[in-house]
Amino acid sequence: MALFGLFGNDRTMAETTYSGRESASEKASRKQREAHHRNARAADRQGQNWEDAERRRQDRWGRWGG
């Protein structure tokens, strides 16, 4: 009847069994931060490409756009 020993000591078991391991919530927040940085870099590159294209477009037609 080892089952009865499990009730009420889940915190103790978690501290010993999973010590040194990343928790699920820590892992989820880390993944979210990594995805944010990845998306920020992609958005920055996309913005820079748009700016370069816009400058080329403006320079090609000159001041009056004709």
mmCIF file of N, CA and C in Angstrom:
data_model
loop_
_atom_site.group_PDB
_atom_site.id
_atom_site.type_symbol
_atom_site.label_atom_id
_atom_site.label_comp_id
_atom_site.label_asym_id
_atom_site.label_seq_id
_atom_site.Cartn_x
_atom_site.Cartn_y
_atom_site.Cartn_z
ATOM 1 N N MET A 1 0.806 -1.184 0.000
ATOM 2 C CA MET A 1 0.000 0.000 0.000
ATOM 3 C C MET A 1 0.861 1.265 0.000
ATOM 4 N N ALA A 2 1.790 1.316 -0.891
ATOM 5 C CA ALA A 2 2.650 2.492 -0.994
ATOM 6 C C ALA A 2 1.881 3.689 -1.525
ATOM 7 N N LEU A 3 0.743 3.426 -2.077
ATOM 8 C CA LEU A 3 -0.074 4.502 -2.630
ATOM 9 C C LEU A 3 -0.439 5.532 -1.576
ATOM 10 N N PHE A 4 -0.683 5.070 -0.352
ATOM 11 C CA PHE A 4 -1.077 6.009 0.698
ATOM 12 C C PHE A 4 0.068 6.936 1.093
ATOM 13 N N GLY A 5 1.269 6.559 0.833
ATOM 14 C CA GLY A 5 2.416 7.421 1.135
ATOM 15 C C GLY A 5 2.536 8.598 0.171
ATOM 16 N N LEU A 6 1.840 8.550 -0.951
ATOM 17 C CA LEU A 6 1.926 9.611 -1.940
ATOM 18 C C LEU A 6 1.065 10.814 -1.601
ATOM 19 N N PHE A 7 0.035 10.617 -0.834
ATOM 20 C CA PHE A 7 -0.887 11.720 -0.530
ATOM 21 C C PHE A 7 -0.232 12.718 0.407
ATOM 22 N N GLY A 8 -0.238 13.985 0.006
ATOM 23 C CA GLY A 8 0.241 15.040 0.881
ATOM 24 C C GLY A 8 1.718 15.349 0.786
ATOM 25 N N ASN A 9 2.494 14.548 0.081
ATOM 26 C CA ASN A 9 3.923 14.831 -0.004
ATOM 27 C C ASN A 9 4.358 15.134 -1.438
ATOM 28 N N ASP A 10 3.453 15.652 -2.229
ATOM 29 C CA ASP A 10 3.793 15.904 -3.631
ATOM 30 C C ASP A 10 4.860 16.987 -3.769
ATOM 31 N N ARG A 11 4.868 17.962 -2.901
ATOM 32 C CA ARG A 11 5.918 18.993 -2.961
ATOM 33 C C ARG A 11 7.284 18.394 -2.634
ATOM 34 N N THR A 12 7.327 17.548 -1.645
ATOM 35 C CA THR A 12 8.585 16.898 -1.264
ATOM 36 C C THR A 12 9.089 16.018 -2.394
ATOM 37 N N MET A 13 8.191 15.270 -2.983
ATOM 38 C CA MET A 13 8.586 14.410 -4.102
ATOM 39 C C MET A 13 9.082 15.236 -5.282
ATOM 40 N N ALA A 14 8.416 16.348 -5.559
ATOM 41 C CA ALA A 14 8.815 17.197 -6.678
ATOM 42 C C ALA A 14 10.196 17.791 -6.437
ATOM 43 N N GLU A 15 10.477 18.171 -5.195
ATOM 44 C CA GLU A 15 11.782 18.754 -4.877
ATOM 45 C C GLU A 15 12.901 17.728 -5.031
ATOM 46 N N THR A 16 12.637 16.495 -4.720
ATOM 47 C CA THR A 16 13.687 15.487 -4.803
ATOM 48 C C THR A 16 13.750 14.834 -6.183
ATOM 49 N N THR A 17 12.615 14.502 -6.747
ATOM 50 C CA THR A 17 12.579 13.772 -8.014
ATOM 51 C C THR A 17 13.013 14.640 -9.180
ATOM 52 N N TYR A 18 12.569 15.890 -9.173
ATOM 53 C CA TYR A 18 12.818 16.771 -10.323
ATOM 54 C C TYR A 18 13.854 17.845 -10.035
ATOM 55 N N SER A 19 14.660 17.655 -9.017
ATOM 56 C CA SER A 19 15.653 18.678 -8.685
ATOM 57 C C SER A 19 16.679 18.786 -9.813
ATOM 58 N N GLY A 20 17.037 20.010 -10.139
ATOM 59 C CA GLY A 20 18.016 20.248 -11.192
ATOM 60 C C GLY A 20 17.441 20.243 -12.593
ATOM 61 N N ARG A 21 16.137 20.027 -12.732
ATOM 62 C CA ARG A 21 15.507 20.006 -14.048
ATOM 63 C C ARG A 21 14.685 21.272 -14.236
ATOM 64 N N GLU A 22 14.583 21.693 -15.470
ATOM 65 C CA GLU A 22 13.805 22.876 -15.808
ATOM 66 C C GLU A 22 12.313 22.553 -15.708
ATOM 67 N N SER A 23 11.562 23.425 -15.040
ATOM 68 C CA SER A 23 10.124 23.186 -14.903
ATOM 69 C C SER A 23 9.428 23.480 -16.229
ATOM 70 N N ALA A 24 8.217 23.014 -16.344
ATOM 71 C CA ALA A 24 7.451 23.221 -17.579
ATOM 72 C C ALA A 24 7.173 24.702 -17.801
ATOM 73 N N SER A 25 6.874 25.431 -16.728
ATOM 74 C CA SER A 25 6.593 26.864 -16.892
ATOM 75 C C SER A 25 7.862 27.633 -17.257
ATOM 76 N N GLU A 26 9.004 27.256 -16.682
ATOM 77 C CA GLU A 26 10.267 27.896 -17.050
ATOM 78 C C GLU A 26 10.612 27.614 -18.509
ATOM 79 N N LYS A 27 10.381 26.378 -18.936
ATOM 80 C CA LYS A 27 10.662 26.008 -20.318
ATOM 81 C C LYS A 27 9.772 26.786 -21.284
ATOM 82 N N ALA A 28 8.491 26.917 -20.940
ATOM 83 C CA ALA A 28 7.558 27.649 -21.803
ATOM 84 C C ALA A 28 7.944 29.117 -21.903
ATOM 85 N N SER A 29 8.322 29.730 -20.786
ATOM 86 C CA SER A 29 8.704 31.142 -20.835
ATOM 87 C C SER A 29 10.011 31.330 -21.602
ATOM 88 N N ARG A 30 10.947 30.387 -21.472
ATOM 89 C CA ARG A 30 12.202 30.472 -22.227
ATOM 90 C C ARG A 30 11.934 30.365 -23.726
ATOM 91 N N LYS A 31 11.087 29.423 -24.105
ATOM 92 C CA LYS A 31 10.747 29.260 -25.525
ATOM 93 C C LYS A 31 10.067 30.516 -26.061
ATOM 94 N N GLN A 32 9.197 31.125 -25.250
ATOM 95 C CA GLN A 32 8.501 32.331 -25.678
ATOM 96 C C GLN A 32 9.485 33.485 -25.878
ATOM 97 N N ARG A 33 10.451 33.619 -24.957
ATOM 98 C CA ARG A 33 11.477 34.667 -25.107
ATOM 99 C C ARG A 33 12.308 34.445 -26.365
ATOM 100 N N GLU A 34 12.703 33.196 -26.608
ATOM 101 C CA GLU A 34 13.497 32.893 -27.800
ATOM 102 C C GLU A 34 12.714 33.205 -29.069
ATOM 103 N N ALA A 35 11.445 32.859 -29.094
ATOM 104 C CA ALA A 35 10.619 33.138 -30.266
ATOM 105 C C ALA A 35 10.465 34.637 -30.467
ATOM 106 N N HIS A 36 10.325 35.383 -29.377
ATOM 107 C CA HIS A 36 10.192 36.844 -29.483
ATOM 108 C C HIS A 36 11.446 37.446 -30.103
ATOM 109 N N HIS A 37 12.619 37.006 -29.648
ATOM 110 C CA HIS A 37 13.859 37.540 -30.193
ATOM 111 C C HIS A 37 14.017 37.172 -31.660
ATOM 112 N N ARG A 38 13.613 35.968 -31.994
ATOM 113 C CA ARG A 38 13.700 35.522 -33.388
ATOM 114 C C ARG A 38 12.768 36.371 -34.258
ATOM 115 N N ASN A 39 11.551 36.620 -33.775
ATOM 116 C CA ASN A 39 10.597 37.425 -34.532
ATOM 117 C C ASN A 39 11.037 38.872 -34.622
ATOM 118 N N ALA A 40 11.659 39.389 -33.580
ATOM 119 C CA ALA A 40 12.126 40.775 -33.592
ATOM 120 C C ALA A 40 13.233 40.947 -34.634
ATOM 121 N N ARG A 41 14.124 39.981 -34.727
ATOM 122 C CA ARG A 41 15.191 40.062 -35.735
ATOM 123 C C ARG A 41 14.610 40.017 -37.140
ATOM 124 N N ALA A 42 13.642 39.144 -37.351
ATOM 125 C CA ALA A 42 13.023 39.036 -38.677
ATOM 126 C C ALA A 42 12.291 40.319 -39.040
ATOM 127 N N ALA A 43 11.590 40.906 -38.087
ATOM 128 C CA ALA A 43 10.877 42.162 -38.342
ATOM 129 C C ALA A 43 11.867 43.286 -38.634
ATOM 130 N N ASP A 44 12.979 43.291 -37.944
ATOM 131 C CA ASP A 44 14.001 44.309 -38.182
ATOM 132 C C ASP A 44 14.569 44.181 -39.592
ATOM 133 N N ARG A 45 14.854 42.949 -39.994
ATOM 134 C CA ARG A 45 15.360 42.730 -41.352
ATOM 135 C C ARG A 45 14.338 43.143 -42.396
ATOM 136 N N GLN A 46 13.078 42.814 -42.164
ATOM 137 C CA GLN A 46 12.027 43.158 -43.109
ATOM 138 C C GLN A 46 11.884 44.677 -43.217
ATOM 139 N N GLY A 47 11.959 45.371 -42.091
ATOM 140 C CA GLY A 47 11.879 46.828 -42.102
ATOM 141 C C GLY A 47 13.049 47.447 -42.833
ATOM 142 N N GLN A 48 14.221 46.897 -42.632
ATOM 143 C CA GLN A 48 15.407 47.422 -43.320
ATOM 144 C C GLN A 48 15.300 47.194 -44.825
ATOM 145 N N ASN A 49 14.811 46.028 -45.229
ATOM 146 C CA ASN A 49 14.630 45.753 -46.654
ATOM 147 C C ASN A 49 13.617 46.713 -47.271
ATOM 148 N N TRP A 50 12.541 46.989 -46.540
ATOM 149 C CA TRP A 50 11.539 47.926 -47.045
ATOM 150 C C TRP A 50 12.156 49.317 -47.203
ATOM 151 N N GLU A 51 12.927 49.732 -46.211
ATOM 152 C CA GLU A 51 13.560 51.055 -46.271
ATOM 153 C C GLU A 51 14.511 51.145 -47.464
ATOM 154 N N ASP A 52 15.306 50.126 -47.686
ATOM 155 C CA ASP A 52 16.226 50.118 -48.828
ATOM 156 C C ASP A 52 15.458 50.187 -50.147
ATOM 157 N N ALA A 53 14.396 49.423 -50.268
ATOM 158 C CA ALA A 53 13.595 49.424 -51.493
ATOM 159 C C ALA A 53 12.936 50.783 -51.708
ATOM 160 N N GLU A 54 12.462 51.382 -50.647
ATOM 161 C CA GLU A 54 11.823 52.694 -50.746
ATOM 162 C C GLU A 54 12.827 53.761 -51.191
ATOM 163 N N ARG A 55 14.024 53.697 -50.654
ATOM 164 C CA ARG A 55 15.063 54.658 -51.078
ATOM 165 C C ARG A 55 15.426 54.461 -52.546
ATOM 166 N N ARG A 56 15.542 53.207 -52.969
ATOM 167 C CA ARG A 56 15.841 52.946 -54.386
ATOM 168 C C ARG A 56 14.715 53.483 -55.269
ATOM 169 N N ARG A 57 13.466 53.272 -54.843
ATOM 170 C CA ARG A 57 12.327 53.751 -55.610
ATOM 171 C C ARG A 57 12.343 55.276 -55.710
ATOM 172 N N GLN A 58 12.623 55.941 -54.631
ATOM 173 C CA GLN A 58 12.653 57.406 -54.624
ATOM 174 C C GLN A 58 13.805 57.943 -55.465
ATOM 175 N N ASP A 59 14.950 57.304 -55.382
ATOM 176 C CA ASP A 59 16.116 57.765 -56.144
ATOM 177 C C ASP A 59 15.928 57.528 -57.638
ATOM 178 N N ARG A 60 15.225 56.467 -57.995
ATOM 179 C CA ARG A 60 15.046 56.130 -59.407
ATOM 180 C C ARG A 60 14.202 57.195 -60.106
ATOM 181 N N TRP A 61 13.154 57.678 -59.461
ATOM 182 C CA TRP A 61 12.241 58.607 -60.123
ATOM 183 C C TRP A 61 12.621 60.065 -59.907
ATOM 184 N N GLY A 62 13.552 60.332 -59.052
ATOM 185 C CA GLY A 62 13.939 61.710 -58.832
ATOM 186 C C GLY A 62 12.971 62.424 -57.916
ATOM 187 N N ARG A 63 13.127 63.704 -57.809
ATOM 188 C CA ARG A 63 12.339 64.492 -56.841
ATOM 189 C C ARG A 63 10.870 64.554 -57.219
ATOM 190 N N TRP A 64 10.531 64.684 -58.493
ATOM 191 C CA TRP A 64 9.151 64.944 -58.885
ATOM 192 C C TRP A 64 8.384 63.685 -59.277
ATOM 193 N N GLY A 65 9.012 62.541 -59.213
ATOM 194 C CA GLY A 65 8.301 61.288 -59.426
ATOM 195 C C GLY A 65 7.858 61.017 -60.847
ATOM 196 N N GLY A 66 8.405 61.700 -61.809
ATOM 197 C CA GLY A 66 7.926 61.572 -63.167
ATOM 198 C C GLY A 66 8.628 60.581 -63.955
#
